[in-house]
Amino acid sequence: MIQPAEAGPVSSLGRLGAFYHLVERAEVDSTNDEARALAEAGAPEGTLVWAHSQRKGRGRRGRNWQSPPGNLFFSLLLRPDCAPAVAAQVSFVAAVALGDALRPLLPPAARVGLKWPNDVLVNGAKIAGILLESDIDVGGATAWLVLGIGVNVRHRPDGVPYPATALAETGCSADAATLLAGFAERFADRYGRWRHAGFAETRAAWTSSAHGLGAAATVRLAQRTIEGQAVGMDEDGALLLQAGDGTTHRIAAGEVHFAPMDGTHAARD
Ligand code: BTN
């Protein structure tokens, strides 16, 4: 069992803020699995598991997440003390914070896009994914939340069914530790404001960097597919999709494919 370390300096990362308890590992199966185990053993909010590579990195919908050394893999344990549907908003807080951390590292012409629900894109190609996992307590509140984030820093994945990129492809030479430190600072700040003041600020920031709003979109649900135009995200985090007949659908969970816009790539979840 991994024990959480005290927040403090490590070789390549430096000191994180007081919110964090860093657990740094050379290689694990999955940082989400490590963080889940720590959550169930009672580890505190802010426990951050960072691994330099993963043997069994997991993406959403049971997909593999390619995890070679040089890219960034971490999972953050949170205990937001709210209903699961509200806790799911943390993925948007994280996407916004990651966008904020990436922007100063990128060349001026590069564009960060946030794709509903959980992807971060650069110039229309996926650079990062977010995997949120949680458990509820007997009263139905969120017992713990594990926010797992993978960022293609040095390497773009092979053979994935969507356009993908890596930070290095933009000409940026920043390493995983630099990006993690930038994210950690911004996330702690945004997460605190989300907890105390609610989702409105996150929603506005997410919307201002959203990828695909106004574009034709296809949403695959469990039983059917809806085609329409993505018109926004509502005050709870659902995607608003306007169908051809004028009906606005509220999509709480699903797989979205946006048609290419203005020479950008499409990104399939
Ligand atoms: C996605 O499918 O887009 C989500 C990818 C999430 C990958 C990260 S890497 C760190 C953490 N550990 C995992 O096994 N998965 C997440």
GROMACS .gro file of C-alpha atoms and ligand atoms in nm:
model
  285
    1MET     CA    1   0.000   0.000   0.000
    2ILE     CA    2   0.133   0.342  -0.091
    3GLN     CA    3   0.141   0.589   0.195
    4PRO     CA    4   0.080   0.955   0.118
    5ALA     CA    5   0.395   1.162   0.154
    6GLU     CA    6   0.402   1.506   0.309
    7ALA     CA    7   0.375   1.796   0.066
    8GLY     CA    8   0.729   1.908  -0.006
    9PRO     CA    9   1.007   1.917  -0.255
   10VAL     CA   10   1.070   1.627  -0.489
   11SER     CA   11   1.342   1.605  -0.749
   12SER     CA   12   1.171   1.749  -1.054
   13LEU     CA   13   0.848   1.904  -0.925
   14GLY     CA   14   0.940   2.139  -0.644
   15ARG     CA   15   0.700   2.235  -0.369
   16LEU     CA   16   0.327   2.213  -0.429
   17GLY     CA   17   0.079   2.424  -0.240
   18ALA     CA   18  -0.053   2.331   0.104
   19PHE     CA   19  -0.363   2.171  -0.053
   20TYR     CA   20  -0.157   1.881  -0.190
   21HIS     CA   21  -0.005   1.561  -0.049
   22LEU     CA   22   0.221   1.428  -0.321
   23VAL     CA   23   0.277   1.058  -0.393
   24GLU     CA   24   0.534   1.029  -0.673
   25ARG     CA   25   0.602   0.692  -0.839
   26ALA     CA   26   0.822   0.585  -1.129
   27GLU     CA   27   0.560   0.348  -1.270
   28VAL     CA   28   0.220   0.214  -1.163
   29ASP     CA   29  -0.058   0.023  -1.335
   30SER     CA   30  -0.287   0.326  -1.316
   31THR     CA   31  -0.266   0.637  -1.099
   32ASN     CA   32  -0.646   0.624  -1.071
   33ASP     CA   33  -0.622   0.277  -0.915
   34GLU     CA   34  -0.357   0.401  -0.669
   35ALA     CA   35  -0.567   0.703  -0.577
   36ARG     CA   36  -0.881   0.491  -0.534
   37ALA     CA   37  -0.695   0.260  -0.295
   38LEU     CA   38  -0.571   0.559  -0.099
   39ALA     CA   39  -0.923   0.706  -0.091
   40GLU     CA   40  -1.065   0.384   0.049
   41ALA     CA   41  -0.785   0.375   0.309
   42GLY     CA   42  -0.889   0.723   0.429
   43ALA     CA   43  -0.627   0.943   0.263
   44PRO     CA   44  -0.704   1.316   0.277
   45GLU     CA   45  -0.837   1.545   0.009
   46GLY     CA   46  -0.548   1.676  -0.200
   47THR     CA   47  -0.362   1.343  -0.219
   48LEU     CA   48  -0.202   1.359  -0.562
   49VAL     CA   49  -0.058   1.046  -0.723
   50TRP     CA   50   0.188   1.129  -1.001
   51ALA     CA   51   0.353   0.850  -1.202
   52HIS     CA   52   0.615   0.885  -1.473
   53SER     CA   53   0.456   0.600  -1.670
   54GLN     CA   54   0.163   0.361  -1.639
   55ARG     CA   55   0.140  -0.005  -1.733
   56LYS     CA   56  -0.241  -0.008  -1.761
   57GLY     CA   57  -0.348   0.353  -1.811
   58ARG     CA   58  -0.725   0.375  -1.849
   59GLY     CA   59  -0.932   0.612  -2.056
   60ARG     CA   60  -1.306   0.664  -2.048
   61ARG     CA   61  -1.540   0.385  -2.158
   62GLY     CA   62  -1.280   0.124  -2.069
   63ARG     CA   63  -1.037   0.239  -2.334
   64ASN     CA   64  -0.662   0.211  -2.302
   65TRP     CA   65  -0.464   0.532  -2.235
   66GLN     CA   66  -0.114   0.510  -2.382
   67SER     CA   67   0.123   0.604  -2.100
   68PRO     CA   68   0.490   0.627  -2.203
   69PRO     CA   69   0.753   0.812  -1.997
   70GLY     CA   70   0.763   1.180  -2.094
   71ASN     CA   71   0.387   1.231  -2.078
   72LEU     CA   72   0.197   1.340  -1.768
   73PHE     CA   73  -0.021   1.103  -1.563
   74PHE     CA   74  -0.171   1.193  -1.230
   75SER     CA   75  -0.478   1.141  -1.015
   76LEU     CA   76  -0.603   1.377  -0.748
   77LEU     CA   77  -0.819   1.262  -0.458
   78LEU     CA   78  -1.099   1.502  -0.369
   79ARG     CA   79  -1.373   1.490  -0.105
   80PRO     CA   80  -1.608   1.768  -0.219
   81ASP     CA   81  -1.892   1.675   0.019
   82CYS     CA   82  -2.175   1.718  -0.231
   83ALA     CA   83  -2.415   1.512  -0.442
   84PRO     CA   84  -2.253   1.301  -0.719
   85ALA     CA   85  -2.421   1.503  -0.996
   86VAL     CA   86  -2.265   1.821  -0.857
   87ALA     CA   87  -1.928   1.654  -0.800
   88ALA     CA   88  -1.916   1.572  -1.172
   89GLN     CA   89  -1.868   1.947  -1.235
   90VAL     CA   90  -1.511   1.903  -1.108
   91SER     CA   91  -1.413   1.771  -1.451
   92PHE     CA   92  -1.495   2.115  -1.596
   93VAL     CA   93  -1.302   2.289  -1.317
   94ALA     CA   94  -1.006   2.068  -1.408
   95ALA     CA   95  -1.039   2.123  -1.783
   96VAL     CA   96  -1.042   2.501  -1.732
   97ALA     CA   97  -0.741   2.485  -1.497
   98LEU     CA   98  -0.551   2.267  -1.742
   99GLY     CA   99  -0.628   2.507  -2.025
  100ASP     CA  100  -0.501   2.794  -1.806
  101ALA     CA  101  -0.181   2.598  -1.735
  102LEU     CA  102  -0.122   2.510  -2.101
  103ARG     CA  103  -0.179   2.854  -2.254
  104PRO     CA  104   0.139   3.026  -2.126
  105LEU     CA  105   0.348   2.731  -2.246
  106LEU     CA  106   0.210   2.736  -2.601
  107PRO     CA  107   0.310   2.952  -2.896
  108PRO     CA  108   0.085   3.261  -2.928
  109ALA     CA  109  -0.104   3.128  -3.230
  110ALA     CA  110  -0.200   2.799  -3.064
  111ARG     CA  111  -0.559   2.765  -2.949
  112VAL     CA  112  -0.675   2.569  -2.645
  113GLY     CA  113  -1.022   2.418  -2.687
  114LEU     CA  114  -1.232   2.247  -2.422
  115LYS     CA  115  -1.448   1.973  -2.568
  116TRP     CA  116  -1.753   1.858  -2.378
  117PRO     CA  117  -1.740   1.673  -2.154
  118ASN     CA  118  -1.378   1.598  -2.064
  119ASP     CA  119  -1.122   1.665  -2.334
  120VAL     CA  120  -0.864   1.938  -2.374
  121LEU     CA  121  -0.760   2.013  -2.732
  122VAL     CA  122  -0.483   2.219  -2.887
  123ASN     CA  123  -0.553   2.343  -3.237
  124GLY     CA  124  -0.848   2.103  -3.255
  125ALA     CA  125  -0.652   1.789  -3.163
  126LYS     CA  126  -0.676   1.612  -2.828
  127ILE     CA  127  -0.383   1.675  -2.596
  128ALA     CA  128  -0.537   1.564  -2.265
  129GLY     CA  129  -0.816   1.351  -2.124
  130ILE     CA  130  -0.986   1.344  -1.786
  131LEU     CA  131  -1.123   1.036  -1.612
  132LEU     CA  132  -1.341   1.104  -1.310
  133GLU     CA  133  -1.423   0.817  -1.077
  134SER     CA  134  -1.616   0.833  -0.751
  135ASP     CA  135  -1.789   0.645  -0.476
  136ILE     CA  136  -2.091   0.741  -0.270
  137ASP     CA  137  -2.145   0.698   0.102
  138VAL     CA  138  -2.449   0.538   0.264
  139GLY     CA  139  -2.632   0.871   0.263
  140GLY     CA  140  -2.584   0.909  -0.113
  141ALA     CA  141  -2.324   1.189  -0.093
  142THR     CA  142  -1.988   1.169  -0.270
  143ALA     CA  143  -1.747   0.981  -0.041
  144TRP     CA  144  -1.452   1.044  -0.268
  145LEU     CA  145  -1.373   1.160  -0.616
  146VAL     CA  146  -1.062   1.070  -0.813
  147LEU     CA  147  -0.972   1.312  -1.089
  148GLY     CA  148  -0.737   1.135  -1.329
  149ILE     CA  149  -0.562   1.340  -1.595
  150GLY     CA  150  -0.334   1.234  -1.877
  151VAL     CA  151  -0.153   1.490  -2.093
  152ASN     CA  152   0.048   1.413  -2.406
  153VAL     CA  153   0.357   1.616  -2.326
  154ARG     CA  154   0.631   1.452  -2.533
  155HIS     CA  155   0.442   1.183  -2.724
  156ARG     CA  156   0.125   1.169  -2.929
  157PRO     CA  157  -0.063   0.836  -2.905
  158ASP     CA  158  -0.057   0.596  -3.201
  159GLY     CA  159  -0.363   0.461  -3.374
  160VAL     CA  160  -0.634   0.648  -3.186
  161PRO     CA  161  -0.964   0.722  -3.366
  162TYR     CA  162  -0.942   1.100  -3.325
  163PRO     CA  163  -0.687   1.370  -3.406
  164ALA     CA  164  -0.431   1.383  -3.127
  165THR     CA  165  -0.133   1.600  -3.050
  166ALA     CA  166   0.139   1.648  -2.791
  167LEU     CA  167   0.281   1.960  -2.630
  168ALA     CA  168   0.616   1.894  -2.796
  169GLU     CA  169   0.450   1.914  -3.140
  170THR     CA  170   0.369   2.280  -3.077
  171GLY     CA  171   0.739   2.353  -3.030
  172CYS     CA  172   0.708   2.373  -2.652
  173SER     CA  173   0.983   2.202  -2.455
  174ALA     CA  174   0.819   2.216  -2.111
  175ASP     CA  175   0.824   1.886  -1.925
  176ALA     CA  176   0.555   1.699  -1.734
  177ALA     CA  177   0.663   1.838  -1.395
  178THR     CA  178   0.635   2.197  -1.516
  179LEU     CA  179   0.287   2.137  -1.648
  180LEU     CA  180   0.179   1.955  -1.331
  181ALA     CA  181   0.302   2.241  -1.112
  182GLY     CA  182   0.115   2.494  -1.329
  183PHE     CA  183  -0.201   2.288  -1.319
  184ALA     CA  184  -0.183   2.227  -0.943
  185GLU     CA  185  -0.163   2.596  -0.862
  186ARG     CA  186  -0.451   2.691  -1.088
  187PHE     CA  187  -0.670   2.397  -0.994
  188ALA     CA  188  -0.644   2.457  -0.617
  189ASP     CA  189  -0.756   2.813  -0.673
  190ARG     CA  190  -1.045   2.729  -0.907
  191TYR     CA  191  -1.159   2.429  -0.701
  192GLY     CA  192  -1.177   2.647  -0.387
  193ARG     CA  193  -1.390   2.903  -0.568
  194TRP     CA  194  -1.616   2.632  -0.715
  195ARG     CA  195  -1.675   2.486  -0.367
  196HIS     CA  196  -1.754   2.819  -0.211
  197ALA     CA  197  -1.932   3.005  -0.490
  198GLY     CA  198  -2.069   2.733  -0.720
  199PHE     CA  199  -2.043   2.647  -1.088
  200ALA     CA  200  -2.117   2.981  -1.260
  201GLU     CA  201  -1.756   3.103  -1.287
  202THR     CA  202  -1.634   2.765  -1.414
  203ARG     CA  203  -1.918   2.747  -1.663
  204ALA     CA  204  -1.833   3.093  -1.801
  205ALA     CA  205  -1.461   3.013  -1.828
  206TRP     CA  206  -1.531   2.675  -1.990
  207THR     CA  207  -1.773   2.831  -2.239
  208SER     CA  208  -1.524   3.099  -2.342
  209SER     CA  209  -1.278   2.826  -2.450
  210ALA     CA  210  -1.531   2.566  -2.565
  211HIS     CA  211  -1.457   2.366  -2.878
  212GLY     CA  212  -1.746   2.300  -3.112
  213LEU     CA  213  -2.014   2.540  -2.991
  214GLY     CA  214  -2.216   2.638  -3.296
  215ALA     CA  215  -2.094   2.333  -3.483
  216ALA     CA  216  -2.295   2.038  -3.606
  217ALA     CA  217  -2.272   1.763  -3.347
  218THR     CA  218  -2.373   1.400  -3.320
  219VAL     CA  219  -2.437   1.266  -2.972
  220ARG     CA  220  -2.442   0.893  -2.914
  221LEU     CA  221  -2.656   0.791  -2.621
  222ALA     CA  222  -2.710   0.438  -2.492
  223GLN     CA  223  -3.028   0.386  -2.697
  224ARG     CA  224  -3.011   0.642  -2.978
  225THR     CA  225  -2.814   0.904  -3.165
  226ILE     CA  226  -2.916   1.271  -3.179
  227GLU     CA  227  -2.793   1.513  -3.446
  228GLY     CA  228  -2.801   1.886  -3.400
  229GLN     CA  229  -2.601   2.193  -3.316
  230ALA     CA  230  -2.417   2.230  -2.985
  231VAL     CA  231  -2.538   2.560  -2.842
  232GLY     CA  232  -2.393   2.568  -2.492
  233MET     CA  233  -2.353   2.411  -2.152
  234ASP     CA  234  -2.628   2.460  -1.896
  235GLU     CA  235  -2.593   2.571  -1.533
  236ASP     CA  236  -2.540   2.211  -1.420
  237GLY     CA  237  -2.283   2.107  -1.683
  238ALA     CA  238  -2.510   1.936  -1.938
  239LEU     CA  239  -2.448   1.996  -2.310
  240LEU     CA  240  -2.733   2.176  -2.488
  241LEU     CA  241  -2.796   2.039  -2.834
  242GLN     CA  242  -3.047   2.199  -3.067
  243ALA     CA  243  -3.195   1.945  -3.306
  244GLY     CA  244  -3.312   2.023  -3.660
  245ASP     CA  245  -3.677   2.047  -3.546
  246GLY     CA  246  -3.586   2.322  -3.298
  247THR     CA  247  -3.602   2.100  -2.988
  248THR     CA  248  -3.322   2.162  -2.738
  249HIS     CA  249  -3.189   1.842  -2.583
  250ARG     CA  250  -3.006   1.845  -2.251
  251ILE     CA  251  -2.726   1.586  -2.267
  252ALA     CA  252  -2.599   1.487  -1.922
  253ALA     CA  253  -2.371   1.207  -2.045
  254GLY     CA  254  -2.283   1.081  -2.389
  255GLU     CA  255  -2.030   1.058  -2.662
  256VAL     CA  256  -2.008   1.367  -2.882
  257HIS     CA  257  -1.864   1.404  -3.227
  258PHE     CA  258  -1.830   1.753  -3.367
  259ALA     CA  259  -1.806   1.821  -3.738
  260PRO     CA  260  -1.487   2.000  -3.842
  261MET     CA  261  -1.505   2.382  -3.832
  262ASP     CA  262  -1.282   2.638  -4.002
  263GLY     CA  263  -1.006   2.397  -4.090
  264THR     CA  264  -0.981   2.254  -3.738
  265HIS     CA  265  -0.992   1.880  -3.684
  266ALA     CA  266  -1.288   1.691  -3.553
  267ALA     CA  267  -1.227   1.521  -3.223
  268ARG     CA  268  -1.419   1.205  -3.150
  269ASP     CA  269  -1.460   1.111  -2.786
  270BTN     C1  270  -0.992   0.986  -2.166
  270BTN     O1  271  -1.037   0.878  -2.210
  270BTN     O2  272  -0.984   1.085  -2.238
  270BTN     C2  273  -0.947   0.996  -2.023
  270BTN     C3  274  -0.802   0.961  -2.009
  270BTN     C4  275  -0.752   0.967  -1.866
  270BTN     C5  276  -0.612   0.917  -1.852
  270BTN     C6  277  -0.555   0.943  -1.715
  270BTN     S1  278  -0.380   0.917  -1.707
  270BTN     C7  279  -0.386   0.935  -1.534
  270BTN     C8  280  -0.510   0.859  -1.488
  270BTN     N1  281  -0.479   0.718  -1.473
  270BTN     C9  282  -0.546   0.642  -1.560
  270BTN     O3  283  -0.538   0.518  -1.569
  270BTN     N2  284  -0.623   0.719  -1.636
  270BTN    C10  285  -0.611   0.860  -1.602
   0.00000   0.00000   0.00000
